mmCIF file of C-alpha atoms (C1' of nucleotides) and ligand atoms in Angstrom:
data_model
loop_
_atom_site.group_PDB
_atom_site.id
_atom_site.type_symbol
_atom_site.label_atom_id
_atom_site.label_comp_id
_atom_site.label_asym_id
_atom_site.label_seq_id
_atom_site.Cartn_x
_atom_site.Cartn_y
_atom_site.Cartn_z
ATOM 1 C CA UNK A 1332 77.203 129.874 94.325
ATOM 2 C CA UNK A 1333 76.578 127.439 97.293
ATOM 3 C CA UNK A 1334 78.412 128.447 100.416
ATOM 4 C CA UNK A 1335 81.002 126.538 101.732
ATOM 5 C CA UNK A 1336 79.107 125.741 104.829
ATOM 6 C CA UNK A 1337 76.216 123.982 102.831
ATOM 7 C CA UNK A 1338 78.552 121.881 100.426
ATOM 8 C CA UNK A 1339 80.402 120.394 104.066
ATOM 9 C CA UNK A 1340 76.495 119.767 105.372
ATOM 10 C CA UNK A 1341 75.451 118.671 102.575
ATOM 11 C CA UNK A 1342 78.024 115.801 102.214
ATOM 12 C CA UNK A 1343 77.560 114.997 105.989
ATOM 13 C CA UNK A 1344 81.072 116.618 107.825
ATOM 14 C CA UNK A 1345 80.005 119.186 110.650
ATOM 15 C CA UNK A 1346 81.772 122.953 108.717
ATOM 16 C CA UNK A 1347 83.373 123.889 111.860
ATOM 17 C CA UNK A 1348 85.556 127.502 111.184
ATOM 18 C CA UNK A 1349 88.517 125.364 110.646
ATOM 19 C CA UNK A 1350 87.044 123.214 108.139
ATOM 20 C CA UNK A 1351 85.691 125.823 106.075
ATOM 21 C CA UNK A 1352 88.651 127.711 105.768
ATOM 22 C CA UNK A 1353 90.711 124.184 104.571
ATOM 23 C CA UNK A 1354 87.698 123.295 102.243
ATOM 24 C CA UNK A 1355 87.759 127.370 100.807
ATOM 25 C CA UNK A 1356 91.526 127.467 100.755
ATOM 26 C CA UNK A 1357 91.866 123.738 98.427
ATOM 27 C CA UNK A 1358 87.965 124.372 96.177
ATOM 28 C CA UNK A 1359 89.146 127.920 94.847
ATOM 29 C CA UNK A 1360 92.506 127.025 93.448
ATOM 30 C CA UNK A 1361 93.607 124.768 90.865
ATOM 31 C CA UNK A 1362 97.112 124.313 91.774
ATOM 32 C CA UNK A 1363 96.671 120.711 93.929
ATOM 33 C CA UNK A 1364 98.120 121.640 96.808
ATOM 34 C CA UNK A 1365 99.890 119.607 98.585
ATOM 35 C CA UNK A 1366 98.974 119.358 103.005
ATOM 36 C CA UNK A 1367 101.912 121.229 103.280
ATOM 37 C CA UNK A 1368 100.187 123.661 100.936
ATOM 38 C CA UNK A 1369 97.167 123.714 102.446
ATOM 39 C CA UNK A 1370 99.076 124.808 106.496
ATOM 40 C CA UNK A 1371 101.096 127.237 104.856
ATOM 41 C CA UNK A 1372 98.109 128.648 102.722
ATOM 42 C CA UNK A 1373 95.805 129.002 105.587
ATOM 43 C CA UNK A 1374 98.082 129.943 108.161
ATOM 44 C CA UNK A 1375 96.143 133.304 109.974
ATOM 45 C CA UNK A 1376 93.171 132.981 108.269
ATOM 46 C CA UNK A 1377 91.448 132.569 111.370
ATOM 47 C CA UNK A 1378 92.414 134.078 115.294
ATOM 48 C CA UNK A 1379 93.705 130.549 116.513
ATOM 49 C CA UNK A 1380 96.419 128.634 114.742
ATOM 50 C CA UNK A 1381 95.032 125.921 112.690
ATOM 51 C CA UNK A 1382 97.615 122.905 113.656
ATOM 52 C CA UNK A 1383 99.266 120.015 111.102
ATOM 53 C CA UNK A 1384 97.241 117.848 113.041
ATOM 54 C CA UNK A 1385 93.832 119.815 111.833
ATOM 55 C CA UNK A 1386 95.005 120.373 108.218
ATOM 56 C CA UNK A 1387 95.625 115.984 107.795
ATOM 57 C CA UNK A 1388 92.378 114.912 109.750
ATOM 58 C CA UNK A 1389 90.659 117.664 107.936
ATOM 59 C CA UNK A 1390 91.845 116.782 104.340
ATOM 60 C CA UNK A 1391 91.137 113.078 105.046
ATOM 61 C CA UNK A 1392 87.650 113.751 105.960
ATOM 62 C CA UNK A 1393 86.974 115.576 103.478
ATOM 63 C CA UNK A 1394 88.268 112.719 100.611
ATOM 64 C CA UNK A 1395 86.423 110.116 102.686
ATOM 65 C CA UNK A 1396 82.830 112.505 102.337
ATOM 66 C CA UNK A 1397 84.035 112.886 98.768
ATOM 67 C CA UNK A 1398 84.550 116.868 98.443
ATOM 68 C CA UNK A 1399 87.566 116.484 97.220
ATOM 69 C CA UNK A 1400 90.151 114.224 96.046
ATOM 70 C CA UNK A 1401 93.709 112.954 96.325
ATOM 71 C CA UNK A 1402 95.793 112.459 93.522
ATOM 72 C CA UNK A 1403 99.080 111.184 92.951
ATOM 73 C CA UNK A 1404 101.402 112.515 90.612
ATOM 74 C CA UNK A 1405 104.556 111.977 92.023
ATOM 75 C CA UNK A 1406 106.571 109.985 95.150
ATOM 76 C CA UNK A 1407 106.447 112.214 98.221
ATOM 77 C CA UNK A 1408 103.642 113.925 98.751
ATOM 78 C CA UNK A 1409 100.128 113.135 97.604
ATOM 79 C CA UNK A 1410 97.969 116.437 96.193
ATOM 80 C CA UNK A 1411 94.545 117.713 96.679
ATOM 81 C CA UNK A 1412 92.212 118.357 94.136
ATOM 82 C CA UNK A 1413 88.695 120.341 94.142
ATOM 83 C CA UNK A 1414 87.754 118.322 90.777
ATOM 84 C CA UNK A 1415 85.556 115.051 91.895
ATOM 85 C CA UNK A 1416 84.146 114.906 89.046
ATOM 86 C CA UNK A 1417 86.027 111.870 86.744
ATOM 87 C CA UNK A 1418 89.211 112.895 84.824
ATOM 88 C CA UNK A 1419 93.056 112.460 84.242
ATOM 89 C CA UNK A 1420 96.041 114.654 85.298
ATOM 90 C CA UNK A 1421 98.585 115.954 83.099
ATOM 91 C CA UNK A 1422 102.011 116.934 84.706
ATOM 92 C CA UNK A 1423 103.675 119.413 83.069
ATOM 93 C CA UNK A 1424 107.466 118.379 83.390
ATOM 94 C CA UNK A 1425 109.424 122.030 83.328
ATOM 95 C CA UNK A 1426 107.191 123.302 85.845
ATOM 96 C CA UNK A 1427 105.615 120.428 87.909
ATOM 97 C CA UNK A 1428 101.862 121.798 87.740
ATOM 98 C CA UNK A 1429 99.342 119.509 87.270
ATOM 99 C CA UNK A 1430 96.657 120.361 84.535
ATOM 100 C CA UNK A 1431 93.097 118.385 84.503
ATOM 101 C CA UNK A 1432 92.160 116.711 81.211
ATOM 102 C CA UNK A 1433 88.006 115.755 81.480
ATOM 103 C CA UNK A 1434 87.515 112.329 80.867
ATOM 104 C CA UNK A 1435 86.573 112.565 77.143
ATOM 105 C CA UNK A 1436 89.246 113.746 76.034
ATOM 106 C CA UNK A 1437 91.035 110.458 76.054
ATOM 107 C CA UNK A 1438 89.200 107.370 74.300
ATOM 108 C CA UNK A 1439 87.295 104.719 76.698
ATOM 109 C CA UNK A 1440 89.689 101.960 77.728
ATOM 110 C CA UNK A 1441 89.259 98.639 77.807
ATOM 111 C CA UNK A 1442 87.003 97.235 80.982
ATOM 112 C CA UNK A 1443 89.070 93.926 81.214
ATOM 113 C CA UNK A 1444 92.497 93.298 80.218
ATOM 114 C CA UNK A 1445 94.154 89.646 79.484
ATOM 115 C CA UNK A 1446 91.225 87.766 80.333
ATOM 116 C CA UNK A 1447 92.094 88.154 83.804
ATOM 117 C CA UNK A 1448 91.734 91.457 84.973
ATOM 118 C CA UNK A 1449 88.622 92.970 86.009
ATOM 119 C CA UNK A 1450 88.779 96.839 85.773
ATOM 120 C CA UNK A 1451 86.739 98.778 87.952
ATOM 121 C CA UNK A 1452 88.558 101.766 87.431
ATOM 122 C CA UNK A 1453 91.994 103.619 86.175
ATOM 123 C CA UNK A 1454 93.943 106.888 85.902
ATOM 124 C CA UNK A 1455 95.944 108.251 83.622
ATOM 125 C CA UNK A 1456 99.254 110.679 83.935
ATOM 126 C CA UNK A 1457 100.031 112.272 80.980
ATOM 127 C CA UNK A 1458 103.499 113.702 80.921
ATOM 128 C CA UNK A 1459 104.673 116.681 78.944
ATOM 129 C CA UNK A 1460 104.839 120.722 78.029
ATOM 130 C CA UNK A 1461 102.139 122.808 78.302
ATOM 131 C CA UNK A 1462 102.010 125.911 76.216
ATOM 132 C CA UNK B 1475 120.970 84.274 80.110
ATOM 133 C CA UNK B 1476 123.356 86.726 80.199
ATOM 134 C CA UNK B 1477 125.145 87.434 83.718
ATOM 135 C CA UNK B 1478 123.975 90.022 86.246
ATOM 136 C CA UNK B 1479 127.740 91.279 85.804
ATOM 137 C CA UNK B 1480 127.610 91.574 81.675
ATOM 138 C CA UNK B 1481 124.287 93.409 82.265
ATOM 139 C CA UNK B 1482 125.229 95.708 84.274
ATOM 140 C CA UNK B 1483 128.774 96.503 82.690
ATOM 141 C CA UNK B 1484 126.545 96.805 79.440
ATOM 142 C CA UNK B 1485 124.703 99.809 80.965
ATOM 143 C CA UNK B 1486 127.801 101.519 82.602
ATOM 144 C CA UNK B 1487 127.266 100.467 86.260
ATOM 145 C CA UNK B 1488 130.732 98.553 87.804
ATOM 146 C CA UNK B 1489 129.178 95.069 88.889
ATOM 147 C CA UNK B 1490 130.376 95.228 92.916
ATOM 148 C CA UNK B 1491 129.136 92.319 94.906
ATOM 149 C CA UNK B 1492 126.793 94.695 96.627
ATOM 150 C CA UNK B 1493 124.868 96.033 93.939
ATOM 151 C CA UNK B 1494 125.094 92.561 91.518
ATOM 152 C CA UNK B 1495 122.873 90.523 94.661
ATOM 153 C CA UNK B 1496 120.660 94.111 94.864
ATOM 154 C CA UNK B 1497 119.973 93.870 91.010
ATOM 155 C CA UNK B 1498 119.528 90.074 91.018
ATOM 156 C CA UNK B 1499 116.876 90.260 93.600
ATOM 157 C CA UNK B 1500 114.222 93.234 91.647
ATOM 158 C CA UNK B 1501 115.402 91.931 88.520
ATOM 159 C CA UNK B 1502 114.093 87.927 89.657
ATOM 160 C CA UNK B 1503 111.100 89.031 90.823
ATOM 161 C CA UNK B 1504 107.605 90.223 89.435
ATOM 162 C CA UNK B 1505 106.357 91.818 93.064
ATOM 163 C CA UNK B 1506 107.574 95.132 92.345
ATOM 164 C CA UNK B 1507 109.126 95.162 95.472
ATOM 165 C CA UNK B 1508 109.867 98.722 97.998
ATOM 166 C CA UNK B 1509 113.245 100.024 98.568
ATOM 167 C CA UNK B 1510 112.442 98.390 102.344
ATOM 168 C CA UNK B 1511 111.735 95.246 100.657
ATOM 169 C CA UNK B 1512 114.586 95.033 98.842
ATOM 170 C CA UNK B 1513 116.746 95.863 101.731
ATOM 171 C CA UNK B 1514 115.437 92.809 103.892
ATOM 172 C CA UNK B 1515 115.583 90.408 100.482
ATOM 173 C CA UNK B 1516 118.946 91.339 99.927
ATOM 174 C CA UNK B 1517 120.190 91.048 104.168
ATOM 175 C CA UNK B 1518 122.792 87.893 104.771
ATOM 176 C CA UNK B 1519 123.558 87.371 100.736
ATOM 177 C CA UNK B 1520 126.803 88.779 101.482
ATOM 178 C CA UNK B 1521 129.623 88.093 103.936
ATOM 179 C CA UNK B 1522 129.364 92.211 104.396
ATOM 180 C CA UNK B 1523 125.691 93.614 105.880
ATOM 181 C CA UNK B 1524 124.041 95.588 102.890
ATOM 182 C CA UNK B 1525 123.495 99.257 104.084
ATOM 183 C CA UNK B 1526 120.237 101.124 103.668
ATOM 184 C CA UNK B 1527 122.282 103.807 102.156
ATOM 185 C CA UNK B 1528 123.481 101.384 99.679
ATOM 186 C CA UNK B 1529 120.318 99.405 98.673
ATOM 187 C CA UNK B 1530 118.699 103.345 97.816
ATOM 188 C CA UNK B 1531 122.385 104.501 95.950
ATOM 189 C CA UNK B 1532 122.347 101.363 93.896
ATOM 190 C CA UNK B 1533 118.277 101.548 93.155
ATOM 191 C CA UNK B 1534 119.219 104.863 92.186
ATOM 192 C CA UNK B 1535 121.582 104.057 90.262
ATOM 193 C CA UNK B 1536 120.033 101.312 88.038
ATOM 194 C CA UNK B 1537 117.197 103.586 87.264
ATOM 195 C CA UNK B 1538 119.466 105.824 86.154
ATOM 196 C CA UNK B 1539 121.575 103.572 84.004
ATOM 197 C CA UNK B 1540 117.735 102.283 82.639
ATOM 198 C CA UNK B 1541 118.369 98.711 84.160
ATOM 199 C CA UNK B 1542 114.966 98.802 86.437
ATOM 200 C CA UNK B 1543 112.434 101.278 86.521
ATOM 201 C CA UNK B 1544 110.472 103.490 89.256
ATOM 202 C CA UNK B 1545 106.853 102.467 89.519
ATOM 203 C CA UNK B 1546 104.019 105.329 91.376
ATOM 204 C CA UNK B 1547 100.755 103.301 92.247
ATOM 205 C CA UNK B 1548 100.385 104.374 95.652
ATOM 206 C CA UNK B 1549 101.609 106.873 98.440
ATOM 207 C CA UNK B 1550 104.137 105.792 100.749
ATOM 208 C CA UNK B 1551 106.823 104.252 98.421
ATOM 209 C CA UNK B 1552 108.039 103.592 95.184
ATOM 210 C CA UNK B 1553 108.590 100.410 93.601
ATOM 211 C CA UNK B 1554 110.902 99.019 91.359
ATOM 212 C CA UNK B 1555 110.366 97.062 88.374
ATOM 213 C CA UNK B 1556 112.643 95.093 86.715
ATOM 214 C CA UNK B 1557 110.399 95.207 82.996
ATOM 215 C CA UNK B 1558 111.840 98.217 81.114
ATOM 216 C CA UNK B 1559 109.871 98.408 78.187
ATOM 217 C CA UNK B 1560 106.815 100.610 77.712
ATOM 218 C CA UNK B 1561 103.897 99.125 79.753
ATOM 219 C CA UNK B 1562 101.157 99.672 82.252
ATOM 220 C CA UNK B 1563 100.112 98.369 85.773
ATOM 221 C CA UNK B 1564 97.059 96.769 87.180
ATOM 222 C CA UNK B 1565 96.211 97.405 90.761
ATOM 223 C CA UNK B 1566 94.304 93.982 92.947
ATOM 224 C CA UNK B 1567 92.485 96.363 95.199
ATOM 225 C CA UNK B 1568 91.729 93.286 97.047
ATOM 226 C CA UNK B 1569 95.634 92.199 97.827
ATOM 227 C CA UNK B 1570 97.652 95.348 96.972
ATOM 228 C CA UNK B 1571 99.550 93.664 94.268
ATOM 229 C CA UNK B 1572 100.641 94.599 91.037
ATOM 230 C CA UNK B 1573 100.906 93.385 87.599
ATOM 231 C CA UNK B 1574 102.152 94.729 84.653
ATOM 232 C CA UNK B 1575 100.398 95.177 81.524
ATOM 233 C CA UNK B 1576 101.649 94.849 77.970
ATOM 234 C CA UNK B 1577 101.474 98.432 76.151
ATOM 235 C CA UNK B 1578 99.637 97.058 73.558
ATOM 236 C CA UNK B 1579 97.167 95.287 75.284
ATOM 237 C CA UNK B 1580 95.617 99.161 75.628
ATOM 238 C CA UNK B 1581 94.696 101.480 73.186
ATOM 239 C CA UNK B 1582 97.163 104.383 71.898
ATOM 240 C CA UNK B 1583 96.736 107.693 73.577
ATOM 241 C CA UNK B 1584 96.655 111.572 71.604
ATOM 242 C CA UNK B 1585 99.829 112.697 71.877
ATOM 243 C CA UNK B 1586 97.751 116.425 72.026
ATOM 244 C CA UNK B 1587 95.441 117.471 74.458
ATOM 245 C CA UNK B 1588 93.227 120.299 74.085
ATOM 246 C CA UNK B 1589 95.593 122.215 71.637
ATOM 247 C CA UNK B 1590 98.073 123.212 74.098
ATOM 248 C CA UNK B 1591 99.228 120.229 76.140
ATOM 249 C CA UNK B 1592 102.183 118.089 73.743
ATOM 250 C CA UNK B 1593 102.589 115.038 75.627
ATOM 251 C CA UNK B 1594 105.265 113.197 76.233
ATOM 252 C CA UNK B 1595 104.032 110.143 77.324
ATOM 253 C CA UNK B 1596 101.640 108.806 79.820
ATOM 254 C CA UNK B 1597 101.013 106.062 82.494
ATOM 255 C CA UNK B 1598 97.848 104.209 83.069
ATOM 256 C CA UNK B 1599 97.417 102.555 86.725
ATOM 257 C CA UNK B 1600 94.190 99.933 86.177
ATOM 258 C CA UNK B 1601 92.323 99.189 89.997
ATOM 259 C CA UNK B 1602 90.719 96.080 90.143
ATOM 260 C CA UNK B 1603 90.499 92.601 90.829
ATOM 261 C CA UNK B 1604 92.667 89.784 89.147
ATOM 262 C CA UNK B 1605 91.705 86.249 89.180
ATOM 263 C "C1'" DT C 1482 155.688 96.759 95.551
ATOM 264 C "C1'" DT C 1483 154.181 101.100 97.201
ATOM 265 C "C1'" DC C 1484 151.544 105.321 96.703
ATOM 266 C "C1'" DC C 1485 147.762 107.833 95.543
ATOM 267 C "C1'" DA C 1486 143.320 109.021 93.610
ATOM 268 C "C1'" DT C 1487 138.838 107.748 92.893
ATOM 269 C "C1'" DA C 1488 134.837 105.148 93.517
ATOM 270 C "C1'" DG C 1489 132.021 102.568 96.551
ATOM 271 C "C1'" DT C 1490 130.215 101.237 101.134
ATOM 272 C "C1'" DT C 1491 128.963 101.854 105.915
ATOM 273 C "C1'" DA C 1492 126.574 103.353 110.327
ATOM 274 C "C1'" DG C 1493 124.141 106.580 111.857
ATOM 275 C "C1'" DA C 1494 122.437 111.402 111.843
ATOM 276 C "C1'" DC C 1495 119.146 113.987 109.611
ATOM 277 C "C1'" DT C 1496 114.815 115.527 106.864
ATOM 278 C "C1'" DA C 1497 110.164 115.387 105.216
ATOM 279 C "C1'" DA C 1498 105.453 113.464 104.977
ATOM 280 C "C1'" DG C 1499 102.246 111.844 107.718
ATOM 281 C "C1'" DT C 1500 100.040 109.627 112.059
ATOM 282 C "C1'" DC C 1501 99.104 109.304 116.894
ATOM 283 C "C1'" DT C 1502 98.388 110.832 121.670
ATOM 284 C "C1'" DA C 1503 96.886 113.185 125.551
ATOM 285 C "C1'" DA C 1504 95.108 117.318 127.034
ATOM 286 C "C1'" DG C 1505 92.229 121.270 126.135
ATOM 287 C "C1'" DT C 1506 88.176 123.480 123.667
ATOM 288 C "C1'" DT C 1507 83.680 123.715 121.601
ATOM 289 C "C1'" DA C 1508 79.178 122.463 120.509
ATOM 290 C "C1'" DT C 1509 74.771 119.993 121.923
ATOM 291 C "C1'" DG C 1510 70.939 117.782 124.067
ATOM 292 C "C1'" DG C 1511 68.762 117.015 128.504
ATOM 293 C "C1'" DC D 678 73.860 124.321 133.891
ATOM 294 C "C1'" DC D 679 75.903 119.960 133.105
ATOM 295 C "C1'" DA D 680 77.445 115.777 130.773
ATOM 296 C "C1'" DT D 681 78.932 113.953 126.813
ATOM 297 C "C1'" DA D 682 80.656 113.775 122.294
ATOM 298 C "C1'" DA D 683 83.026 115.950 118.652
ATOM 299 C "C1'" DC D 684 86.757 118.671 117.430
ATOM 300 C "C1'" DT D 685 91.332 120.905 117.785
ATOM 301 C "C1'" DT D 686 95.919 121.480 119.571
ATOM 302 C "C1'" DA D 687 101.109 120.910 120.344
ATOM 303 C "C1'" DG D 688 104.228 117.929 120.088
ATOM 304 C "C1'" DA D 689 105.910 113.095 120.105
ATOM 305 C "C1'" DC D 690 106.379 109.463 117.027
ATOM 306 C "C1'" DT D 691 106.874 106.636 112.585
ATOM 307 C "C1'" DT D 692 108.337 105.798 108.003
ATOM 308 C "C1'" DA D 693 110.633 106.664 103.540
ATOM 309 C "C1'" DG D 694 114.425 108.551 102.014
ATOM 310 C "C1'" DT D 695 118.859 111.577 101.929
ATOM 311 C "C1'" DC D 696 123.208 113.136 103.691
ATOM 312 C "C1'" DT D 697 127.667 112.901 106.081
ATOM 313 C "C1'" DA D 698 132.017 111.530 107.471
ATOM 314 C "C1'" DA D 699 134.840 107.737 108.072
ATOM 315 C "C1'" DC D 700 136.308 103.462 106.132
ATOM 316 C "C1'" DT D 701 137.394 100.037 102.239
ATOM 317 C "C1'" DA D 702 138.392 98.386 97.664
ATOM 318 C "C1'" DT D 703 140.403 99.247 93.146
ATOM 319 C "C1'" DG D 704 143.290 100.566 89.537
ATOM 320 C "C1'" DG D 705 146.930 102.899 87.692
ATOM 321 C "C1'" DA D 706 151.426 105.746 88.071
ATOM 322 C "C1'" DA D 707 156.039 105.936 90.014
HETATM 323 MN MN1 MN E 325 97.158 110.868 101.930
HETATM 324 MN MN1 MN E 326 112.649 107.112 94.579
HETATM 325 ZN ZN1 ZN E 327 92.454 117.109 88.999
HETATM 326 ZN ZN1 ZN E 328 105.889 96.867 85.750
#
DNA sequence: TTCCATAGTTAGACTAAGTCTAAGTTATGG
DNA sequence: CCATAACTTAGACTTAGTCTAACTATGGAA
């Protein structure tokens, strides 16, 4: 298991103690937490209080180096999500929780639509009850 | 063409003057236009100023009563879409705009995933580039 | 007609998600 | 040790949306 510290250097962001904590807290669950999550999940895990401000910048950065993603699922807040790697969400709609489906699941869609529509890329949101 | 009034009596919704001009507008339009967009369309149609409050009751409202739909393509804010039948949405990356895409221009979906998620139904959001 | 109840609308206060700012802290290279 | 850049902080600010309390329109009884 590469440490946390090598993934962040390894995709160019500087793993300050802050950092690391936010990248532990959002690559060991699979809940896609949402920023307010994220404060409220790492709240004391380190002597100084890690501020709202921290938690965005942080998140952002770490989308824009690609160590995680965002997805959204639903209007108000977008979610955070360890998986990089290409697939679609399904939302389970009793309990809200979000579920990854890998990409092959789900036949390959078309890669241009009505003549006029270049696709360079989609998601999918399946809706529905996990058992 | 039936009236705004007749269409909105036929789905339970009493046709006042402020909500018949708010339905016109998403309802003559393919933009897919924000709550905030709406608001300013809809500003000086009436003798009476259109209140915020009202523009997001009435959305409300006619996505209750099925007369528009909700559309989710990016943080920030919904949009509303006057097309009520089953379809998808492209994305221009380039210009931010959106178009919607006939259901069956894109293959059918499982309605299982992996054994234990029964879905419901799903959305596809194409990103791209229309010409 | 008048009265009343209900539904609808309004301005503005309020909340929640997220960004920005200005000041303070922490590395880093010379 | 110092200068600079990078990072973090509290809190102000912005934006999307909801809530509230007062006001207005409507549609029957009486
Ligand atoms: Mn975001
Ligand atoms: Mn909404
Ligand atoms: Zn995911
Ligand atoms: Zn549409």
């Amino acid at each position: 298991m590469i440490s946390t510290e090598e993934l962040l250097n390894n995709h160019g962001v500087k793993p300050t103690p802050q950092r690391v904590v936010i990248a532990d807290f959002v690559l060991s669950t699979h809940e896609h937490p949402t920023a307010e999550d994220v404060l409220k999940g790492v709240a004391g895990q380190l002597p100084v209080t890690i501020s709202r401000a921290t938690v965005y910048n942080t998140l952002n950065t770490l989308v824009a180096a690609g160590v995680i993603r965002e997805v959204f699922t639903e209007p108000g807040a977008c979610r955070y999500d360890a998986n990089v790697s290409k697939h679609h969400h399904f939302v389970d709609t009793r309990t809200g929780r979000i579920f990854d489906i890998p990409w092959d699941e789900v036949p390959q869609l078309p890669r241009s639509l009505k003549g006029r529509f270049k696709v360079h890329g989609y998601e999918i949101t399946f809706f529905g009850e996990a058992t």
